[in-house]
PDB file of C-alpha atoms and ligand atoms in Angstrom:
ATOM      1  CA  MET A   1      -0.035  -0.342  -0.103  1.00  0.00           C
ATOM      2  CA  ASP A   2       1.121   3.552  -0.977  1.00  0.00           C
ATOM      3  CA  SER A   3       2.297   5.788   2.128  1.00  0.00           C
ATOM      4  CA  LYS A   4       0.609   8.534   2.796  1.00  0.00           C
ATOM      5  CA  ASN A   5       3.243  12.281   2.506  1.00  0.00           C
ATOM      6  CA  ILE A   6       2.815  14.413   5.304  1.00  0.00           C
ATOM      7  CA  ALA A   7       2.787  18.000   4.585  1.00  0.00           C
ATOM      8  CA  LEU A   8       4.388  20.739   7.041  1.00  0.00           C
ATOM      9  CA  VAL A   9       2.367  24.307   6.547  1.00  0.00           C
ATOM     10  CA  GLY A  10       1.963  27.050   8.880  1.00  0.00           C
ATOM     11  CA  PHE A  11       3.204  30.509   9.071  1.00  0.00           C
ATOM     12  CA  MET A  12       7.243  31.272   9.588  1.00  0.00           C
ATOM     13  CA  GLY A  13       8.871  30.494  12.417  1.00  0.00           C
ATOM     14  CA  THR A  14       5.771  28.319  13.341  1.00  0.00           C
ATOM     15  CA  GLY A  15       8.849  25.494  13.080  1.00  0.00           C
ATOM     16  CA  LYS A  16       8.018  23.473  10.112  1.00  0.00           C
ATOM     17  CA  THR A  17      11.702  22.620   9.106  1.00  0.00           C
ATOM     18  CA  SER A  18      12.485  21.676  12.262  1.00  0.00           C
ATOM     19  CA  VAL A  19       9.999  19.721  13.424  1.00  0.00           C
ATOM     20  CA  GLY A  20       9.553  18.476   9.673  1.00  0.00           C
ATOM     21  CA  LYS A  21      13.316  16.581   9.952  1.00  0.00           C
ATOM     22  CA  ILE A  22      12.707  15.060  13.694  1.00  0.00           C
ATOM     23  CA  LEU A  23       9.107  13.446  11.798  1.00  0.00           C
ATOM     24  CA  ALA A  24      11.243  12.362   8.630  1.00  0.00           C
ATOM     25  CA  LYS A  25      14.229  11.105  10.827  1.00  0.00           C
ATOM     26  CA  LYS A  26      11.391   9.173  13.410  1.00  0.00           C
ATOM     27  CA  LEU A  27       9.498   7.673  10.689  1.00  0.00           C
ATOM     28  CA  ASN A  28      12.470   6.708   9.234  1.00  0.00           C
ATOM     29  CA  ARG A  29      11.519   8.599   5.818  1.00  0.00           C
ATOM     30  CA  GLU A  30      12.666  11.161   3.467  1.00  0.00           C
ATOM     31  CA  VAL A  31      12.103  15.128   3.998  1.00  0.00           C
ATOM     32  CA  MET A  32      11.447  17.489   1.239  1.00  0.00           C
ATOM     33  CA  ASP A  33      11.711  20.843   2.149  1.00  0.00           C
ATOM     34  CA  VAL A  34      10.327  23.028  -0.335  1.00  0.00           C
ATOM     35  CA  ASP A  35      11.892  26.130  -0.268  1.00  0.00           C
ATOM     36  CA  ARG A  36      15.245  24.461  -0.122  1.00  0.00           C
ATOM     37  CA  ARG A  37      14.534  22.974  -3.296  1.00  0.00           C
ATOM     38  CA  VAL A  38      13.787  26.148  -4.713  1.00  0.00           C
ATOM     39  CA  GLU A  39      16.864  27.816  -4.020  1.00  0.00           C
ATOM     40  CA  LEU A  40      18.872  24.458  -5.057  1.00  0.00           C
ATOM     41  CA  GLY A  41      17.048  24.978  -8.296  1.00  0.00           C
ATOM     42  CA  GLU A  42      17.703  28.374  -9.014  1.00  0.00           C
ATOM     43  CA  LYS A  43      21.348  28.240  -7.273  1.00  0.00           C
ATOM     44  CA  ARG A  44      20.508  31.481  -5.253  1.00  0.00           C
ATOM     45  CA  LYS A  45      18.570  32.540  -2.029  1.00  0.00           C
ATOM     46  CA  ILE A  46      14.668  33.288  -1.763  1.00  0.00           C
ATOM     47  CA  THR A  47      15.379  36.513  -0.759  1.00  0.00           C
ATOM     48  CA  ASP A  48      17.352  37.267  -3.938  1.00  0.00           C
ATOM     49  CA  ILE A  49      13.993  35.716  -5.939  1.00  0.00           C
ATOM     50  CA  PHE A  50      12.191  38.016  -4.522  1.00  0.00           C
ATOM     51  CA  GLU A  51      14.414  40.975  -4.352  1.00  0.00           C
ATOM     52  CA  LYS A  52      15.194  40.462  -8.318  1.00  0.00           C
ATOM     53  CA  GLU A  53      12.360  38.833  -9.810  1.00  0.00           C
ATOM     54  CA  GLY A  54       9.311  39.699  -7.452  1.00  0.00           C
ATOM     55  CA  GLU A  55       7.308  37.308  -5.034  1.00  0.00           C
ATOM     56  CA  ALA A  56       4.697  36.405  -8.111  1.00  0.00           C
ATOM     57  CA  PHE A  57       7.831  34.605  -9.902  1.00  0.00           C
ATOM     58  CA  PHE A  58       8.819  32.908  -6.546  1.00  0.00           C
ATOM     59  CA  ARG A  59       5.498  31.502  -6.128  1.00  0.00           C
ATOM     60  CA  SER A  60       5.590  29.965  -9.482  1.00  0.00           C
ATOM     61  CA  LEU A  61       8.624  28.005  -8.537  1.00  0.00           C
ATOM     62  CA  GLU A  62       6.987  26.798  -5.245  1.00  0.00           C
ATOM     63  CA  LYS A  63       3.995  25.360  -6.826  1.00  0.00           C
ATOM     64  CA  GLU A  64       6.792  23.923  -9.103  1.00  0.00           C
ATOM     65  CA  ALA A  65       8.412  22.691  -6.220  1.00  0.00           C
ATOM     66  CA  ILE A  66       5.663  21.167  -4.305  1.00  0.00           C
ATOM     67  CA  ARG A  67       3.858  19.363  -7.448  1.00  0.00           C
ATOM     68  CA  GLU A  68       6.875  18.102  -7.820  1.00  0.00           C
ATOM     69  CA  ALA A  69       7.854  16.831  -3.899  1.00  0.00           C
ATOM     70  CA  SER A  70       4.317  15.596  -3.993  1.00  0.00           C
ATOM     71  CA  GLN A  71       5.011  12.936  -7.113  1.00  0.00           C
ATOM     72  CA  LYS A  72       6.659  11.026  -3.906  1.00  0.00           C
ATOM     73  CA  LYS A  73       4.921   8.698  -1.577  1.00  0.00           C
ATOM     74  CA  GLY A  74       5.723   8.130   2.479  1.00  0.00           C
ATOM     75  CA  VAL A  75       7.780  11.987   2.529  1.00  0.00           C
ATOM     76  CA  VAL A  76       7.845  14.548   4.720  1.00  0.00           C
ATOM     77  CA  ILE A  77       7.215  17.574   2.890  1.00  0.00           C
ATOM     78  CA  THR A  78       8.226  20.853   4.499  1.00  0.00           C
ATOM     79  CA  THR A  79       6.533  23.925   2.949  1.00  0.00           C
ATOM     80  CA  GLY A  80       6.860  27.541   2.708  1.00  0.00           C
ATOM     81  CA  GLY A  81       4.566  30.123   4.735  1.00  0.00           C
ATOM     82  CA  GLY A  82       2.635  31.072   2.001  1.00  0.00           C
ATOM     83  CA  ALA A  83       1.966  28.001   0.590  1.00  0.00           C
ATOM     84  CA  MET A  84      -1.536  27.507   1.661  1.00  0.00           C
ATOM     85  CA  LEU A  85      -2.665  30.376  -0.230  1.00  0.00           C
ATOM     86  CA  ASP A  86      -2.723  28.930  -3.494  1.00  0.00           C
ATOM     87  CA  PRO A  87      -5.595  26.965  -3.724  1.00  0.00           C
ATOM     88  CA  GLU A  88      -3.513  24.376  -6.210  1.00  0.00           C
ATOM     89  CA  ASN A  89      -1.674  23.629  -3.984  1.00  0.00           C
ATOM     90  CA  VAL A  90      -3.481  22.524  -0.952  1.00  0.00           C
ATOM     91  CA  GLU A  91      -5.370  20.289  -3.639  1.00  0.00           C
ATOM     92  CA  ILE A  92      -2.210  18.844  -4.393  1.00  0.00           C
ATOM     93  CA  LEU A  93      -0.879  18.798  -1.050  1.00  0.00           C
ATOM     94  CA  LYS A  94      -4.521  17.452   0.711  1.00  0.00           C
ATOM     95  CA  GLY A  95      -4.251  14.912  -2.933  1.00  0.00           C
ATOM     96  CA  THR A  96      -1.628  12.814  -1.866  1.00  0.00           C
ATOM     97  CA  GLY A  97      -1.208  12.744   2.284  1.00  0.00           C
ATOM     98  CA  TRP A  98      -1.563  14.753   5.195  1.00  0.00           C
ATOM     99  CA  VAL A  99      -1.414  18.386   5.573  1.00  0.00           C
ATOM    100  CA  ILE A 100      -1.063  19.724   9.106  1.00  0.00           C
ATOM    101  CA  ARG A 101      -0.587  22.805  10.459  1.00  0.00           C
ATOM    102  CA  LEU A 102       1.900  24.377  13.155  1.00  0.00           C
ATOM    103  CA  SER A 103       0.334  27.493  14.570  1.00  0.00           C
ATOM    104  CA  ALA A 104       1.937  29.653  17.139  1.00  0.00           C
ATOM    105  CA  ARG A 105       1.142  33.412  18.770  1.00  0.00           C
ATOM    106  CA  PRO A 106       2.095  36.851  16.838  1.00  0.00           C
ATOM    107  CA  GLU A 107       4.505  37.260  19.651  1.00  0.00           C
ATOM    108  CA  THR A 108       6.129  33.336  19.781  1.00  0.00           C
ATOM    109  CA  ILE A 109       6.722  33.834  15.673  1.00  0.00           C
ATOM    110  CA  PHE A 110       8.394  37.521  16.213  1.00  0.00           C
ATOM    111  CA  ALA A 111      10.787  36.421  19.097  1.00  0.00           C
ATOM    112  CA  ARG A 112      11.662  32.868  16.752  1.00  0.00           C
ATOM    113  CA  VAL A 113      12.255  35.410  13.709  1.00  0.00           C
ATOM    114  CA  ARG A 114      13.296  38.886  14.644  1.00  0.00           C
ATOM    115  CA  HIS A 115      16.747  37.767  13.587  1.00  0.00           C
ATOM    116  CA  SER A 116      16.045  36.081  10.680  1.00  0.00           C
ATOM    117  CA  ARG A 117      17.727  37.876   7.412  1.00  0.00           C
ATOM    118  CA  GLN A 118      15.897  35.351   5.224  1.00  0.00           C
ATOM    119  CA  ARG A 119      11.934  36.320   5.587  1.00  0.00           C
ATOM    120  CA  PRO A 120      11.822  38.707   2.997  1.00  0.00           C
ATOM    121  CA  LEU A 121       8.020  39.319   3.572  1.00  0.00           C
ATOM    122  CA  LEU A 122       9.023  40.942   7.285  1.00  0.00           C
ATOM    123  CA  LYS A 123      12.044  42.957   5.402  1.00  0.00           C
ATOM    124  CA  GLY A 124      11.854  46.575   6.242  1.00  0.00           C
ATOM    125  CA  LYS A 125       8.456  46.318   8.022  1.00  0.00           C
ATOM    126  CA  ASP A 126       7.614  46.705  11.681  1.00  0.00           C
ATOM    127  CA  MET A 127       7.692  42.857  12.396  1.00  0.00           C
ATOM    128  CA  LEU A 128       5.371  42.206  14.575  1.00  0.00           C
ATOM    129  CA  SER A 129       2.421  44.598  12.987  1.00  0.00           C
ATOM    130  CA  GLU A 130       3.374  42.907   9.917  1.00  0.00           C
ATOM    131  CA  ILE A 131       2.977  39.582  11.814  1.00  0.00           C
ATOM    132  CA  LYS A 132      -0.224  40.015  12.919  1.00  0.00           C
ATOM    133  CA  ARG A 133      -1.546  41.631   9.860  1.00  0.00           C
ATOM    134  CA  LEU A 134      -0.234  38.515   7.934  1.00  0.00           C
ATOM    135  CA  LEU A 135      -1.466  35.680   9.959  1.00  0.00           C
ATOM    136  CA  ALA A 136      -5.366  37.299  10.244  1.00  0.00           C
ATOM    137  CA  LEU A 137      -5.128  37.662   6.408  1.00  0.00           C
ATOM    138  CA  ARG A 138      -4.131  34.212   6.114  1.00  0.00           C
ATOM    139  CA  GLU A 139      -6.100  32.204   8.901  1.00  0.00           C
ATOM    140  CA  PRO A 140      -8.728  31.402   6.669  1.00  0.00           C
ATOM    141  CA  PHE A 141      -6.310  29.576   4.225  1.00  0.00           C
ATOM    142  CA  TYR A 142      -4.421  27.347   7.126  1.00  0.00           C
ATOM    143  CA  GLN A 143      -7.983  26.331   8.342  1.00  0.00           C
ATOM    144  CA  LYS A 144      -7.751  23.657   5.175  1.00  0.00           C
ATOM    145  CA  ALA A 145      -5.491  22.125   6.657  1.00  0.00           C
ATOM    146  CA  ASP A 146      -6.181  18.619   8.371  1.00  0.00           C
ATOM    147  CA  LEU A 147      -4.874  19.378  11.798  1.00  0.00           C
ATOM    148  CA  THR A 148      -3.450  22.052  13.487  1.00  0.00           C
ATOM    149  CA  PHE A 149      -0.744  21.432  16.296  1.00  0.00           C
ATOM    150  CA  GLU A 150      -0.232  24.941  18.456  1.00  0.00           C
ATOM    151  CA  THR A 151       3.543  25.048  19.400  1.00  0.00           C
ATOM    152  CA  ASP A 152       3.791  27.900  21.740  1.00  0.00           C
ATOM    153  CA  GLY A 153       5.961  27.019  24.426  1.00  0.00           C
ATOM    154  CA  GLN A 154       7.035  23.313  22.806  1.00  0.00           C
ATOM    155  CA  ASN A 155      10.181  22.395  21.492  1.00  0.00           C
ATOM    156  CA  SER A 156      10.078  20.595  17.771  1.00  0.00           C
ATOM    157  CA  SER A 157      10.616  17.829  19.360  1.00  0.00           C
ATOM    158  CA  GLU A 158       7.335  17.543  21.395  1.00  0.00           C
ATOM    159  CA  VAL A 159       5.742  19.238  18.382  1.00  0.00           C
ATOM    160  CA  ALA A 160       6.840  16.267  16.578  1.00  0.00           C
ATOM    161  CA  ASP A 161       5.500  13.565  19.070  1.00  0.00           C
ATOM    162  CA  ARG A 162       2.068  15.054  19.408  1.00  0.00           C
ATOM    163  CA  ILE A 163       2.134  14.383  15.656  1.00  0.00           C
ATOM    164  CA  LEU A 164       3.247  10.837  15.716  1.00  0.00           C
ATOM    165  CA  GLU A 165       0.948  10.701  18.068  1.00  0.00           C
ATOM    166  CA  ALA A 166      -2.213  12.042  16.415  1.00  0.00           C
ATOM    167  CA  LEU A 167      -1.424   9.913  13.408  1.00  0.00           C
ATOM    168  CA  LYS A 168      -0.624   6.525  14.156  1.00  0.00           C
ATOM    169  CA  GLY A 169      -1.550   4.146  12.031  1.00  0.00           C
ATOM    170  CA  LYS A 170      -2.902   6.653   9.672  1.00  0.00           C
ATOM    171  CA  LEU A 171      -0.156   6.576   7.431  1.00  0.00           C
ATOM    172  CA  SER A 172      -0.450   4.090   4.824  1.00  0.00           C
TER     173      SER A 172
HETATM  174  C1  S3P B 201       7.053  32.149   3.372  1.00  0.00           C
HETATM  175  C2  S3P B 201       7.288  32.090   3.876  1.00  0.00           C
HETATM  176  C3  S3P B 201       8.868  31.454   3.719  1.00  0.00           C
HETATM  177  C4  S3P B 201       9.760  31.404   2.356  1.00  0.00           C
HETATM  178  C5  S3P B 201       9.377  32.926   1.410  1.00  0.00           C
HETATM  179  C6  S3P B 201       7.371  33.153   1.705  1.00  0.00           C
HETATM  180  C7  S3P B 201       5.407  33.374   3.224  1.00  0.00           C
HETATM  181  O1  S3P B 201       9.243  30.740   4.464  1.00  0.00           O
HETATM  182  O2  S3P B 201       8.170  30.622   1.191  1.00  0.00           O
HETATM  183  O3  S3P B 201      10.304  34.009   2.061  1.00  0.00           O
HETATM  184  O4  S3P B 201       4.870  33.781   2.593  1.00  0.00           O
HETATM  185  O5  S3P B 201       5.312  33.411   4.111  1.00  0.00           O
HETATM  186  P1  S3P B 201       8.705  29.895   6.053  1.00  0.00           P
HETATM  187  O6  S3P B 201       7.690  30.261   6.088  1.00  0.00           O
HETATM  188  O7  S3P B 201       9.662  28.369   5.821  1.00  0.00           O
HETATM  189  O8  S3P B 201       9.464  31.351   6.420  1.00  0.00           O
END
């Protein structure tokens, strides 16, 4: 029987990449990080793609990377914070496995991303206000996930264990 994929979605700074790595290790599965694949394909950073080509171009590369990753079976796919905004991405990810949303309070997100140089959408802005604004805009899109896990006050390993517990027996 084909194994279902696990896609981690949710806002920047909710721990998708680190939780995904732990999940993949515990399940002995491959992890496909969508942002990383875009960067490898383009041989440059996402911030550079945003700066030179703009967000729309990045979104088309992101969609292609999601499509490619979803052709695999039984992998953990970690996505960027905007992936759920495109209904086609949602359809692809839901059609091939579980879509798991990680969430956190705006203040927690701010504390996690404030020193990051890799978040072009927050660059040069009042970060906390922008996080709150984007979170509110994106909430209905994130709600399309199958399951949501709050991550405030927890480390990635604890979050991964809760996800594994919830998906026990549901991955084939
Ligand atoms: C984005 C989140 C980023 C990256 C890009 C756009 C977003 O990924 O895909 O900067 O729209 O929220 P992370 O969620 O891993 O930071």
